[in-house]
Coordinates of C-alpha atoms in Angstrom, one line a residue:
Chain A
M1 CA 23.3 -1.4 27.8
A2 CA 23.9 1.3 25.2
T3 CA 27.6 1.9 24.3
A4 CA 29.1 5.1 23.6
A5 CA 28.7 7.0 20.1
P6 CA 31.2 5.6 17.5
D7 CA 34.7 7.5 17.0
P8 CA 34.2 9.7 13.6
A9 CA 37.7 8.1 12.6
H10 CA 36.0 4.7 12.3
R11 CA 35.8 3.3 8.8
P12 CA 33.2 5.0 6.5
V13 CA 30.4 2.8 5.4
I14 CA 28.8 5.3 3.1
R15 CA 30.8 7.8 1.0
V16 CA 29.3 10.6 -1.3
D17 CA 31.7 12.1 -3.5
N18 CA 31.2 15.3 -5.4
L19 CA 27.3 14.4 -6.0
R20 CA 25.4 16.6 -8.3
A21 CA 21.6 16.0 -8.4
E22 CA 19.3 17.4 -11.1
Y23 CA 15.7 17.8 -11.7
A24 CA 14.5 18.4 -15.3
G25 CA 18.3 19.7 -16.0
R26 CA 18.3 22.1 -13.0
A27 CA 20.9 21.4 -10.3
V28 CA 19.2 20.8 -6.9
L29 CA 22.5 19.6 -5.2
K30 CA 26.0 20.5 -6.3
H31 CA 29.5 19.4 -5.1
V32 CA 28.1 17.3 -2.0
T33 CA 30.8 15.2 -0.4
F34 CA 30.8 13.6 3.0
H35 CA 30.9 10.2 4.5
V36 CA 29.1 8.3 7.3
V37 CA 31.1 6.1 9.7
E38 CA 30.0 2.7 10.9
G39 CA 27.6 2.6 13.9
E40 CA 26.9 6.4 14.0
V41 CA 23.5 8.1 13.8
F42 CA 24.0 10.6 11.1
G43 CA 21.7 13.5 10.3
I44 CA 20.7 15.2 7.2
L45 CA 19.4 18.5 8.1
G46 CA 18.1 21.6 6.2
G47 CA 15.1 23.9 5.5
S48 CA 12.2 23.0 3.4
G49 CA 13.4 22.6 -0.2
S50 CA 16.9 22.2 0.7
G51 CA 17.3 18.9 -1.1
K52 CA 17.4 16.7 2.0
S53 CA 15.0 14.0 0.8
T54 CA 16.6 14.3 -2.8
L55 CA 19.9 13.4 -1.3
M56 CA 18.6 10.5 0.6
K57 CA 16.8 9.2 -2.6
H58 CA 20.2 9.1 -4.3
M59 CA 21.8 7.5 -1.4
I60 CA 19.3 4.6 -1.6
G61 CA 19.4 4.3 -5.3
L62 CA 16.0 5.6 -6.1
Y63 CA 17.5 8.5 -8.4
P64 CA 20.7 8.2 -10.5
P65 CA 22.9 11.3 -9.8
A66 CA 23.7 13.7 -12.6
R67 CA 27.5 13.4 -11.6
G68 CA 29.4 11.9 -8.7
A69 CA 29.7 8.6 -6.8
I70 CA 27.9 7.1 -3.9
E71 CA 29.5 4.1 -2.2
I72 CA 27.5 2.0 0.2
A73 CA 29.7 -0.6 2.2
G74 CA 32.4 -0.1 -0.1
R75 CA 30.5 -0.7 -3.3
D76 CA 29.2 1.9 -5.8
I77 CA 25.4 2.1 -6.0
V78 CA 25.4 4.4 -8.9
T79 CA 27.2 1.9 -11.3
A80 CA 25.8 -1.4 -9.6
V81 CA 23.3 -3.3 -11.8
G82 CA 21.3 -6.4 -11.6
A83 CA 22.3 -8.9 -8.7
E84 CA 25.1 -6.7 -7.4
R85 CA 22.5 -3.8 -7.1
R86 CA 19.8 -6.1 -5.4
S87 CA 22.6 -7.2 -3.1
I88 CA 23.6 -3.7 -2.0
L89 CA 19.8 -2.7 -1.6
A90 CA 19.2 -5.9 0.5
R91 CA 21.7 -4.7 2.9
I92 CA 20.1 -1.3 3.5
G93 CA 16.8 -0.8 5.1
V94 CA 14.6 2.4 4.4
M95 CA 11.8 3.8 6.6
Y96 CA 9.7 6.2 4.4
Q97 CA 8.1 9.2 5.9
M98 CA 4.6 7.8 6.3
G99 CA 5.8 4.3 6.9
A100 CA 4.8 2.8 3.6
L101 CA 3.5 -0.2 5.0
F102 CA 1.4 -2.3 2.8
G103 CA -2.1 -1.9 3.9
S104 CA -3.5 -5.3 2.9
M105 CA -0.7 -7.2 4.9
T106 CA -0.6 -7.6 8.8
L107 CA 2.4 -6.4 10.5
L108 CA 4.1 -9.8 10.6
E109 CA 3.5 -10.1 6.8
N110 CA 5.2 -6.8 6.1
V111 CA 8.2 -7.6 8.1
R112 CA 8.4 -11.0 6.8
L113 CA 8.0 -9.9 3.2
P114 CA 11.9 -9.1 2.6
L115 CA 12.8 -12.5 4.0
E116 CA 10.3 -14.4 1.6
E117 CA 11.8 -12.4 -1.4
F118 CA 15.5 -12.6 -0.4
T119 CA 16.2 -15.8 1.6
Q120 CA 15.1 -19.3 1.5
L121 CA 14.3 -19.7 5.2
P122 CA 11.4 -22.0 6.1
L123 CA 8.3 -20.3 7.1
P124 CA 8.4 -21.0 10.9
A125 CA 11.9 -19.4 10.9
M126 CA 10.7 -16.3 8.9
N127 CA 7.8 -15.9 11.3
R128 CA 10.2 -16.1 14.4
I129 CA 12.5 -13.5 12.9
A130 CA 9.7 -11.2 12.0
E131 CA 8.2 -11.7 15.6
L132 CA 11.5 -10.9 17.0
K133 CA 11.8 -7.8 15.0
L134 CA 8.5 -6.5 15.8
G135 CA 9.3 -7.4 19.5
L136 CA 12.5 -5.2 19.2
V137 CA 10.4 -2.2 18.3
G138 CA 8.0 -2.8 21.0
L139 CA 5.2 -4.1 18.8
G140 CA 5.5 -8.0 19.5
E141 CA 1.7 -8.1 20.5
F142 CA 0.5 -6.3 17.4
S143 CA 1.9 -8.8 14.9
D144 CA -1.5 -9.8 13.4
R145 CA -2.9 -6.0 13.2
L146 CA -3.2 -4.5 9.8
P147 CA -1.4 -1.1 9.6
N148 CA -4.4 1.0 9.8
E149 CA -5.4 -0.6 13.1
I150 CA -2.4 0.9 14.8
S151 CA -1.3 4.5 15.5
G152 CA 0.9 6.6 13.5
G153 CA 3.8 6.4 15.9
Q154 CA 3.2 2.4 16.0
Q155 CA 3.3 2.3 11.9
K156 CA 6.6 4.0 12.0
R157 CA 7.9 1.6 14.5
A158 CA 6.6 -1.3 12.3
A159 CA 8.3 0.4 9.4
I160 CA 11.5 0.3 11.2
A161 CA 11.1 -3.4 12.0
R162 CA 10.3 -3.9 8.3
A163 CA 13.7 -2.0 7.5
M164 CA 15.5 -4.3 10.0
S165 CA 14.1 -7.4 8.5
L166 CA 17.3 -8.7 6.7
D167 CA 19.6 -7.1 9.6
P168 CA 20.9 -4.5 7.3
S169 CA 24.1 -2.6 8.6
I170 CA 22.4 0.7 7.6
I171 CA 18.9 2.1 7.9
F172 CA 17.7 5.4 6.4
L173 CA 14.9 7.3 8.1
D174 CA 13.1 9.8 6.2
E175 CA 11.5 12.5 8.5
P176 CA 10.8 9.9 11.5
S177 CA 9.3 12.7 13.6
A178 CA 6.9 13.7 11.0
G179 CA 3.2 13.9 12.2
L180 CA 4.1 12.6 15.6
D181 CA 3.4 14.1 19.1
P182 CA 6.6 15.1 21.0
I183 CA 6.1 12.2 23.5
T184 CA 5.7 9.5 20.6
S185 CA 8.7 11.2 18.7
A186 CA 10.8 11.1 21.8
S187 CA 10.2 7.5 22.2
L188 CA 11.0 6.9 18.4
D189 CA 14.3 8.8 19.1
A190 CA 15.0 6.4 22.1
L191 CA 14.3 3.1 19.9
V192 CA 16.5 4.5 17.3
L193 CA 19.4 5.2 19.7
D194 CA 18.9 1.8 21.4
L195 CA 19.1 0.0 18.1
A196 CA 22.1 2.1 17.0
R197 CA 24.0 1.3 20.1
S198 CA 22.9 -2.2 20.9
L199 CA 22.7 -3.6 17.3
R200 CA 25.5 -1.4 15.8
I201 CA 23.2 -0.2 12.9
T202 CA 24.4 2.8 11.2
F203 CA 21.4 5.3 10.9
V204 CA 21.1 8.0 8.4
I205 CA 18.1 10.3 9.4
V206 CA 16.6 13.2 7.2
T207 CA 15.0 15.7 9.7
H208 CA 14.6 19.0 10.7
E209 CA 13.0 18.4 14.1
L210 CA 15.6 20.1 16.6
A211 CA 14.9 17.9 19.5
S212 CA 15.5 14.7 17.6
I213 CA 18.7 16.0 16.2
F214 CA 20.0 16.9 19.6
A215 CA 18.6 13.4 21.2
V216 CA 20.0 10.9 18.6
T217 CA 22.4 12.4 16.1
D218 CA 26.2 12.0 16.6
R219 CA 27.1 14.1 13.5
V220 CA 25.0 15.9 10.9
I221 CA 25.4 17.8 7.7
M222 CA 23.2 20.9 6.9
L223 CA 22.0 21.5 3.5
D224 CA 21.1 25.0 2.3
R225 CA 19.2 25.9 -1.0
R226 CA 21.1 29.1 -1.6
I227 CA 24.4 27.1 -2.2
K228 CA 22.5 23.9 -3.3
G229 CA 25.0 22.0 -1.0
I230 CA 26.4 21.4 2.4
V231 CA 26.5 24.6 4.5
A232 CA 27.8 23.0 7.8
E233 CA 29.0 19.6 9.0
G234 CA 29.8 18.6 12.5
R235 CA 28.3 17.6 15.9
P236 CA 24.8 19.4 16.3
Q237 CA 26.0 20.9 19.6
D238 CA 29.2 22.5 18.0
L239 CA 27.2 23.8 15.2
R240 CA 24.6 25.3 17.3
D241 CA 27.3 27.1 19.8
H242 CA 29.8 27.7 17.2
A243 CA 28.5 28.1 13.7
D244 CA 29.7 31.2 11.7
D245 CA 27.0 30.9 8.9
P246 CA 23.8 32.9 9.8
V247 CA 21.7 30.3 8.3
V248 CA 23.0 27.5 10.6
R249 CA 22.8 29.8 13.7
Q250 CA 19.2 30.5 12.7
F251 CA 18.3 27.1 12.2
F252 CA 19.7 25.6 15.4
N253 CA 18.5 28.6 17.5
R254 CA 15.0 28.6 15.7
E255 CA 15.6 32.2 14.7
M256 CA 13.7 34.2 11.8
P257 CA 16.0 35.5 9.2
E258 CA 16.7 39.3 9.8
A259 CA 14.8 40.5 6.8
Q260 CA 11.6 38.7 8.1
T261 CA 11.8 39.6 11.8
T262 CA 9.3 42.1 12.9
P263 CA 10.3 45.3 14.6
Chain B
M1 CA 16.0 -14.7 -5.2
T2 CA 19.0 -15.4 -2.9
I3 CA 21.9 -13.5 -2.0
D4 CA 25.3 -15.5 -2.3
G5 CA 27.4 -15.4 0.7
P6 CA 29.6 -17.3 2.8
S7 CA 28.1 -20.5 4.2
I8 CA 27.5 -21.9 7.7
N9 CA 28.3 -25.4 9.0
L10 CA 26.5 -27.0 11.9
A11 CA 28.0 -30.1 13.4
V12 CA 25.8 -32.0 16.0
D13 CA 27.4 -33.9 18.9
R14 CA 25.6 -36.1 21.0
A15 CA 26.9 -37.4 24.6
G16 CA 24.4 -39.3 26.6
N17 CA 21.2 -37.2 26.7
A18 CA 23.1 -33.9 26.1
V19 CA 23.4 -32.4 22.5
T20 CA 26.0 -29.9 21.5
L21 CA 25.3 -27.8 18.4
R22 CA 28.6 -26.5 16.7
F23 CA 28.1 -23.5 14.6
R24 CA 31.0 -22.6 12.1
G25 CA 30.9 -19.6 9.7
R26 CA 28.4 -16.6 9.3
L27 CA 25.2 -17.1 11.2
E28 CA 23.1 -14.5 9.3
A29 CA 19.8 -14.0 7.3
W30 CA 21.4 -15.3 4.1
T31 CA 22.8 -18.5 5.6
V32 CA 20.6 -19.4 8.7
G33 CA 18.0 -21.1 6.6
T34 CA 20.4 -23.9 5.5
V35 CA 20.7 -24.9 9.2
W36 CA 17.6 -23.9 10.8
D37 CA 15.6 -27.2 10.2
R38 CA 18.5 -29.4 11.2
A39 CA 19.2 -27.3 14.5
M40 CA 15.4 -27.6 15.5
A41 CA 15.3 -31.1 14.6
V42 CA 17.6 -32.1 17.5
L43 CA 14.9 -31.0 19.9
K44 CA 12.8 -33.9 19.0
D45 CA 15.2 -36.1 20.8
R46 CA 14.2 -34.1 24.0
P47 CA 18.0 -33.6 25.2
N48 CA 18.0 -32.5 28.9
Q49 CA 21.0 -30.3 28.0
L50 CA 21.3 -28.4 24.8
V51 CA 24.6 -26.4 24.0
A52 CA 25.0 -24.1 21.4
D53 CA 28.8 -23.6 20.7
V54 CA 29.2 -20.3 18.5
H55 CA 33.0 -19.8 19.2
A56 CA 33.7 -20.5 15.5
I57 CA 31.1 -18.0 14.3
S58 CA 32.9 -15.3 12.3
Y59 CA 29.6 -13.1 12.2
C60 CA 26.2 -13.1 13.5
D61 CA 23.1 -11.0 13.0
G62 CA 19.5 -10.7 14.3
S63 CA 18.3 -13.6 12.1
G64 CA 21.3 -15.9 13.5
I65 CA 20.2 -14.6 17.0
S66 CA 16.6 -15.7 16.1
L67 CA 17.7 -19.3 15.8
L68 CA 19.4 -19.2 19.0
L69 CA 16.4 -17.8 20.7
E70 CA 14.3 -20.4 19.0
L71 CA 16.3 -23.3 20.3
R72 CA 16.3 -21.7 23.8
R73 CA 12.5 -21.2 23.8
H74 CA 11.9 -24.7 22.7
Q75 CA 14.5 -26.3 25.1
A76 CA 13.1 -24.3 28.1
E77 CA 10.2 -26.9 28.0
Q78 CA 12.3 -29.8 28.4
G79 CA 15.8 -29.0 29.9
R80 CA 18.8 -26.5 29.9
F81 CA 20.0 -24.3 27.1
T82 CA 23.6 -23.0 27.2
L83 CA 25.2 -20.6 24.8
V84 CA 29.0 -21.0 24.8
G85 CA 31.7 -19.4 22.9
A86 CA 30.1 -16.1 22.1
N87 CA 32.3 -13.4 21.5
A88 CA 31.5 -9.7 22.7
D89 CA 29.5 -8.9 19.4
V90 CA 27.5 -12.1 19.6
Q91 CA 26.8 -11.8 23.3
R92 CA 25.6 -8.1 22.9
L93 CA 23.3 -9.1 20.2
Y94 CA 22.0 -12.0 22.1
E95 CA 21.5 -10.1 25.2
R96 CA 19.6 -7.4 23.3
F97 CA 17.3 -9.8 21.8
C98 CA 16.8 -11.6 25.2
R99 CA 15.2 -8.4 26.2
V100 CA 12.4 -8.7 23.7
E101 CA 9.2 -9.1 25.4
E102 CA 7.3 -12.1 24.0
P103 CA 3.7 -11.4 23.0
P104 CA 1.2 -13.3 25.2
P105 CA -0.3 -16.3 23.5
A106 CA -3.1 -15.1 21.3
E107 CA -6.7 -15.5 22.8
Q108 CA -8.7 -18.0 21.0
G109 CA -12.3 -16.8 20.0
P110 CA -15.2 -18.9 20.7
V111 CA -15.5 -21.7 18.3
L112 CA -18.8 -21.4 16.3
S113 CA -20.9 -24.3 15.0
G114 CA -22.0 -24.4 11.4
I115 CA -25.5 -23.2 12.3
E116 CA -24.2 -20.4 14.3
R117 CA -22.0 -19.3 11.5
I118 CA -24.6 -19.4 8.9
G119 CA -26.8 -17.5 11.5
R120 CA -24.2 -14.6 11.8
D121 CA -23.8 -14.6 8.1
I122 CA -27.7 -14.2 7.6
F123 CA -27.7 -11.5 10.3
A124 CA -24.8 -9.7 8.6
G125 CA -26.7 -9.9 5.3
L126 CA -29.8 -8.5 6.8
Q127 CA -27.8 -5.8 8.3
A128 CA -26.3 -5.0 4.9
F129 CA -29.9 -5.0 3.4
A130 CA -31.1 -2.6 6.2
A131 CA -28.2 -0.2 5.7
Q132 CA -28.9 -0.2 1.8
I133 CA -32.6 0.7 2.7
A134 CA -31.5 3.5 5.1
F135 CA -29.0 4.8 2.4
L136 CA -32.1 4.9 -0.1
G137 CA -34.1 6.7 2.4
E138 CA -31.4 9.4 3.2
L139 CA -30.9 9.8 -0.5
A140 CA -34.7 10.3 -1.0
L141 CA -34.5 13.0 1.9
A142 CA -31.6 14.7 0.1
S143 CA -33.3 14.7 -3.1
A144 CA -36.5 16.2 -1.6
H145 CA -34.4 18.8 0.0
A146 CA -32.7 19.6 -3.3
A147 CA -36.1 19.8 -5.1
R148 CA -37.4 22.3 -2.6
H149 CA -34.0 24.2 -2.9
P150 CA -32.8 24.0 -6.6
R151 CA -30.1 26.3 -6.0
S152 CA -28.4 23.8 -3.8
I153 CA -27.9 21.4 -6.6
R154 CA -24.3 21.4 -7.9
F155 CA -25.2 21.8 -11.7
R156 CA -21.5 22.2 -12.5
D157 CA -20.7 19.0 -11.1
I158 CA -23.6 17.3 -12.9
L159 CA -22.3 18.4 -16.2
R160 CA -18.6 17.5 -15.4
I161 CA -19.9 13.9 -14.4
A162 CA -22.5 13.6 -17.3
E163 CA -19.6 14.4 -19.7
E164 CA -17.3 11.8 -18.1
A165 CA -20.0 9.1 -17.8
G166 CA -21.9 10.1 -20.9
V167 CA -20.2 11.8 -23.8
R168 CA -17.0 9.9 -23.1
A169 CA -18.8 6.6 -23.1
V170 CA -20.5 7.2 -26.5
P171 CA -17.7 5.6 -28.7
L172 CA -17.5 2.5 -26.6
V173 CA -21.3 2.1 -26.3
M174 CA -21.7 2.5 -30.2
L175 CA -18.8 -0.1 -30.8
L176 CA -20.5 -2.6 -28.7
G177 CA -24.1 -1.8 -30.0
F178 CA -22.8 -2.1 -33.7
V179 CA -21.2 -5.6 -32.7
I180 CA -24.2 -6.9 -30.7
G181 CA -26.6 -5.9 -33.6
L182 CA -24.4 -7.7 -36.0
I183 CA -24.2 -10.8 -33.9
M184 CA -27.9 -10.8 -33.2
A185 CA -28.7 -10.4 -37.0
L186 CA -26.5 -13.1 -38.0
Q187 CA -27.7 -15.5 -35.4
S188 CA -31.3 -14.9 -36.1
A189 CA -30.8 -15.0 -39.9
I190 CA -29.5 -18.6 -39.4
Q191 CA -32.7 -19.7 -37.8
L192 CA -35.0 -17.5 -39.8
R193 CA -33.5 -19.0 -43.0
W194 CA -35.3 -22.4 -42.4
Y195 CA -38.5 -20.7 -42.6
G196 CA -37.8 -18.3 -45.4
A197 CA -38.3 -15.5 -43.1
E198 CA -35.0 -13.6 -43.3
L199 CA -37.2 -10.5 -43.7
L200 CA -37.9 -10.8 -40.0
V201 CA -34.3 -10.1 -38.9
A202 CA -34.9 -6.5 -38.9
N203 CA -37.9 -7.1 -36.5
V204 CA -35.8 -9.2 -34.2
V205 CA -32.9 -6.8 -34.0
G206 CA -35.3 -3.8 -33.7
L207 CA -37.3 -5.1 -30.9
S208 CA -34.6 -6.8 -28.8
L209 CA -32.5 -3.7 -28.8
A210 CA -35.3 -1.2 -28.1
R211 CA -36.9 -3.3 -25.5
E212 CA -34.2 -5.3 -23.8
L213 CA -30.6 -5.3 -25.1
G214 CA -30.2 -1.5 -25.6
P215 CA -30.9 -0.5 -21.9
M216 CA -29.5 -3.5 -20.4
M217 CA -25.9 -3.5 -22.3
T218 CA -25.8 0.5 -21.8
A219 CA -26.4 -0.1 -18.1
I220 CA -23.7 -2.7 -17.7
V221 CA -21.1 -0.6 -19.6
L222 CA -22.2 2.3 -17.3
T223 CA -21.4 0.0 -14.3
G224 CA -18.0 -1.0 -15.4
R225 CA -17.1 2.5 -16.6
S226 CA -18.7 4.8 -14.3
G227 CA -20.3 2.9 -11.2
S228 CA -16.7 1.6 -10.4
A229 CA -15.3 5.1 -10.9
F230 CA -18.0 6.8 -8.4
A231 CA -17.0 3.9 -5.9
A232 CA -13.2 4.6 -6.4
E233 CA -13.6 8.2 -6.1
L234 CA -15.9 8.3 -3.1
G235 CA -13.9 5.5 -1.4
A236 CA -10.7 7.4 -1.7
M237 CA -12.6 10.4 -0.2
K238 CA -13.7 8.3 2.6
V239 CA -10.4 6.9 3.2
N240 CA -8.8 10.4 3.2
D241 CA -11.5 11.8 5.7
E242 CA -13.1 14.2 3.1
I243 CA -16.4 12.8 3.6
N244 CA -16.0 13.5 7.4
A245 CA -14.6 17.0 6.4
L246 CA -17.9 17.5 4.6
T247 CA -20.1 16.4 7.6
T248 CA -18.2 18.5 10.2
M249 CA -18.6 21.5 7.9
G250 CA -22.2 21.0 7.8
I251 CA -22.4 19.9 4.2
D252 CA -24.6 16.8 3.6
P253 CA -22.3 14.5 1.8
L254 CA -25.2 12.8 -0.1
R255 CA -26.5 16.1 -1.5
F256 CA -23.0 17.2 -2.1
L257 CA -21.6 14.0 -3.7
V258 CA -24.2 11.6 -4.6
L259 CA -27.1 13.7 -5.9
P260 CA -25.0 15.1 -8.9
R261 CA -23.9 11.5 -9.7
L262 CA -27.4 10.3 -9.5
I263 CA -28.8 13.0 -11.6
A264 CA -26.0 12.6 -14.2
A265 CA -26.5 9.0 -14.6
L266 CA -30.4 9.6 -14.9
L267 CA -29.6 12.0 -17.6
V268 CA -27.0 10.2 -19.6
T269 CA -28.3 6.3 -19.4
P270 CA -31.3 6.8 -21.7
L271 CA -29.3 9.0 -24.2
L272 CA -26.5 6.2 -24.4
A273 CA -29.2 3.5 -24.8
M274 CA -30.4 5.5 -27.9
F275 CA -26.9 5.5 -29.2
M276 CA -26.6 1.7 -28.4
N277 CA -30.0 1.2 -30.3
L278 CA -28.8 3.2 -33.2
A279 CA -25.5 1.4 -33.5
G280 CA -27.1 -1.9 -33.2
L281 CA -29.6 -1.2 -36.0
M282 CA -26.7 -0.2 -38.1
G283 CA -25.1 -3.6 -37.4
G284 CA -28.2 -5.3 -38.1
L285 CA -28.5 -3.4 -41.4
V286 CA -25.1 -4.7 -42.5
V287 CA -26.3 -8.1 -42.3
F288 CA -29.8 -7.5 -43.8
L289 CA -28.0 -5.9 -46.7
S290 CA -25.8 -9.1 -47.3
L291 CA -28.9 -11.1 -47.4
G292 CA -29.8 -9.3 -50.5
F293 CA -32.4 -6.8 -49.2
P294 CA -32.4 -2.9 -49.9
P295 CA -31.9 -0.5 -47.0
V296 CA -35.4 0.8 -47.3
T297 CA -37.0 -2.7 -46.6
F298 CA -34.9 -2.8 -43.2
I299 CA -36.2 0.7 -42.2
N300 CA -39.8 -0.3 -43.1
Q301 CA -39.6 -3.4 -41.1
V302 CA -38.0 -1.8 -38.0
V303 CA -40.7 1.1 -38.0
G304 CA -43.5 -1.5 -38.4
A305 CA -42.2 -3.8 -35.7
V306 CA -40.9 -1.2 -33.2
G307 CA -43.7 1.0 -31.8
L308 CA -43.5 4.3 -29.5
Q309 CA -44.5 1.8 -26.5
D310 CA -41.5 -0.4 -27.1
L311 CA -39.1 2.6 -27.2
L312 CA -40.5 4.2 -23.9
N313 CA -40.4 0.7 -22.2
G314 CA -36.6 0.5 -23.0
L315 CA -36.0 4.1 -22.1
T316 CA -37.9 3.9 -18.6
K317 CA -35.6 0.7 -17.9
A318 CA -32.8 2.8 -19.0
I319 CA -33.6 5.6 -16.4
M320 CA -34.0 3.2 -13.7
F321 CA -30.8 1.1 -14.5
G322 CA -28.8 4.5 -14.4
A323 CA -30.3 5.3 -10.8
L324 CA -29.4 1.7 -9.7
V325 CA -25.8 2.0 -11.0
A326 CA -25.2 5.3 -9.5
M327 CA -26.5 4.1 -6.2
A328 CA -24.7 1.0 -6.2
G329 CA -21.4 2.9 -7.0
C330 CA -22.1 5.8 -4.5
R331 CA -23.2 3.3 -1.8
A332 CA -20.1 1.2 -2.2
G333 CA -17.8 4.2 -2.0
F334 CA -19.7 5.5 1.0
T335 CA -19.3 2.3 3.1
A336 CA -15.5 1.7 2.0
G337 CA -13.3 0.8 5.0
S338 CA -9.9 2.3 5.4
G339 CA -6.7 1.7 3.5
A340 CA -5.9 1.1 -0.3
R341 CA -7.4 -2.4 -0.1
A342 CA -10.9 -0.9 0.8
V343 CA -11.0 1.3 -2.4
G344 CA -10.4 -1.9 -4.6
E345 CA -13.1 -3.8 -2.4
A346 CA -15.4 -0.8 -3.0
T347 CA -15.0 -0.8 -6.7
T348 CA -15.5 -4.5 -7.0
G349 CA -18.6 -4.3 -4.8
A350 CA -19.9 -1.6 -7.1
V351 CA -19.7 -3.4 -10.2
V352 CA -21.0 -6.7 -8.8
S353 CA -24.0 -5.1 -6.8
G354 CA -24.7 -2.9 -9.8
I355 CA -25.0 -6.0 -12.3
V356 CA -27.1 -7.9 -10.2
L357 CA -29.5 -4.9 -9.3
I358 CA -29.8 -4.4 -13.0
I359 CA -30.7 -7.8 -13.7
L360 CA -33.1 -8.1 -10.8
A361 CA -34.9 -4.9 -11.9
D362 CA -35.0 -6.2 -15.4
G363 CA -36.8 -9.3 -14.3
V364 CA -39.2 -7.1 -12.2
F365 CA -39.8 -5.0 -15.5
A366 CA -40.4 -8.1 -17.6
A367 CA -42.9 -9.3 -15.1
I368 CA -44.9 -6.1 -15.0
S369 CA -44.7 -5.7 -18.7
F370 CA -46.1 -9.3 -19.1
A371 CA -49.0 -8.5 -16.7
L372 CA -49.9 -5.2 -18.1
G373 CA -49.6 -6.6 -21.8
I374 CA -47.2 -3.8 -22.8

């Protein structure tokens, strides 16, 4: 049975401190500071071009920040190199927007791949673990299918199973609802919530889907391209009901900016 | 690579027909591999009671739970399985994984005999051949339509493809031609020297290039450079539903995509073959000069040996080869499956079928030439 959302006072598992991100010398994010606590479902929100995906790619170590620090489970991913960096990366899982499953491998082989690369488990053990991970996301009977033989929603579930392959404590999801119908999207939200509560996995979700935000996230930050940083932070219900910033209100209430509204 | 981490210990206690597995340490992805086989091995004794004692486990993750569930699954066939000493976290994980629905056993397909498998393979081969004929038929229809409506031909695309497949291939074709001419002249000079007939080196090089090697080597270069590119480009378009988009817009994909490539290949292959011949003759000339003959002798020998008929014979072949390369490439792209791997398979298929078709067609040409005495 699912347990309640974690207390925000719990110990942080991710710390982002004064992050500055740049593309070609131009700042995309400035002075970004926040933390994610253990076991919570944390949302990174914002409009198009606000830097949500950029922030996530910095957090998972794909891009080095121009300035600032990013700690994952107490270890700095920015300065870590070699085995230490691989060790940090092996303890996080990432689901990319389009799933990014390897098309030439079956779902079982996709989920088994991190186990083959990082552990010395015997093959039957790896197969069993991969089968159970696929079972957890409801794809137990599709283990011998290729990614192009299943639907978009199933591909995202399989991508979550692959992200869970090494039992990471943190999983990042990039736009999990993108391209999905509302029912499939809702079932994916339910899966995330189930995994977060029952397996105590910390989820960081990049999204702009309001339904998903209210359904799964415990706490969010909202990025805004005007200030190139965090414009609001808190529980989504609080931001919707009590935010002072007009951009935050418009986002949560699906309003057009005043200058663009038709008379 | 392995990730260093705290270890796991496993002690096995046997009491009569009951076995207790005592785990101590961290039962997780990084450590479970060290005890997996030992733990599973106790099942061979067929205990009627198997107890997994995890009270000394400091941490357990999904991979650790997988071992416990695997033990439970196998033990279910022969006796009881009991998990003892689980703290709240292990119990919660265990219960969650217990709710995973096990997939039904995979259905076994019919077992085919060797003869049935051969029959199926032959049938699949015939189907592929029939599809190839159908493709040719559709292409012929599209060509006939284009001939009646010349404005429907995409000349801009033809020029672009001709530049890519032809102009940019000239340096490679000339380099290969030069080296082939050089090698052929050297090899023939060794043999002809025995008979004091080194003068005939020019004849050998000229005739071989004009009638055979020029067109064939050009076609093989075209297959590797452009046939594969056609297959990859059209294969990627197929994967991205672009070909379906053309069809739903009422645009014939063959006319839109294949015809420009076919026409471009028909145009550039004989020209490239001429460049190959020219460069080959230059390679032969270098060897000829090194044998002590003047350049004018080489030219006289080549002009005397290679007639217009030989040149036309070679150029006709080049045109036919160009058509085969374009069709093999485009057909491979059109029949690509889905996914990134399909594009790679289409490219391989284009090159293999292109080279096979070139050599088969060359054999047919040789037989016809022999029969007609040309």
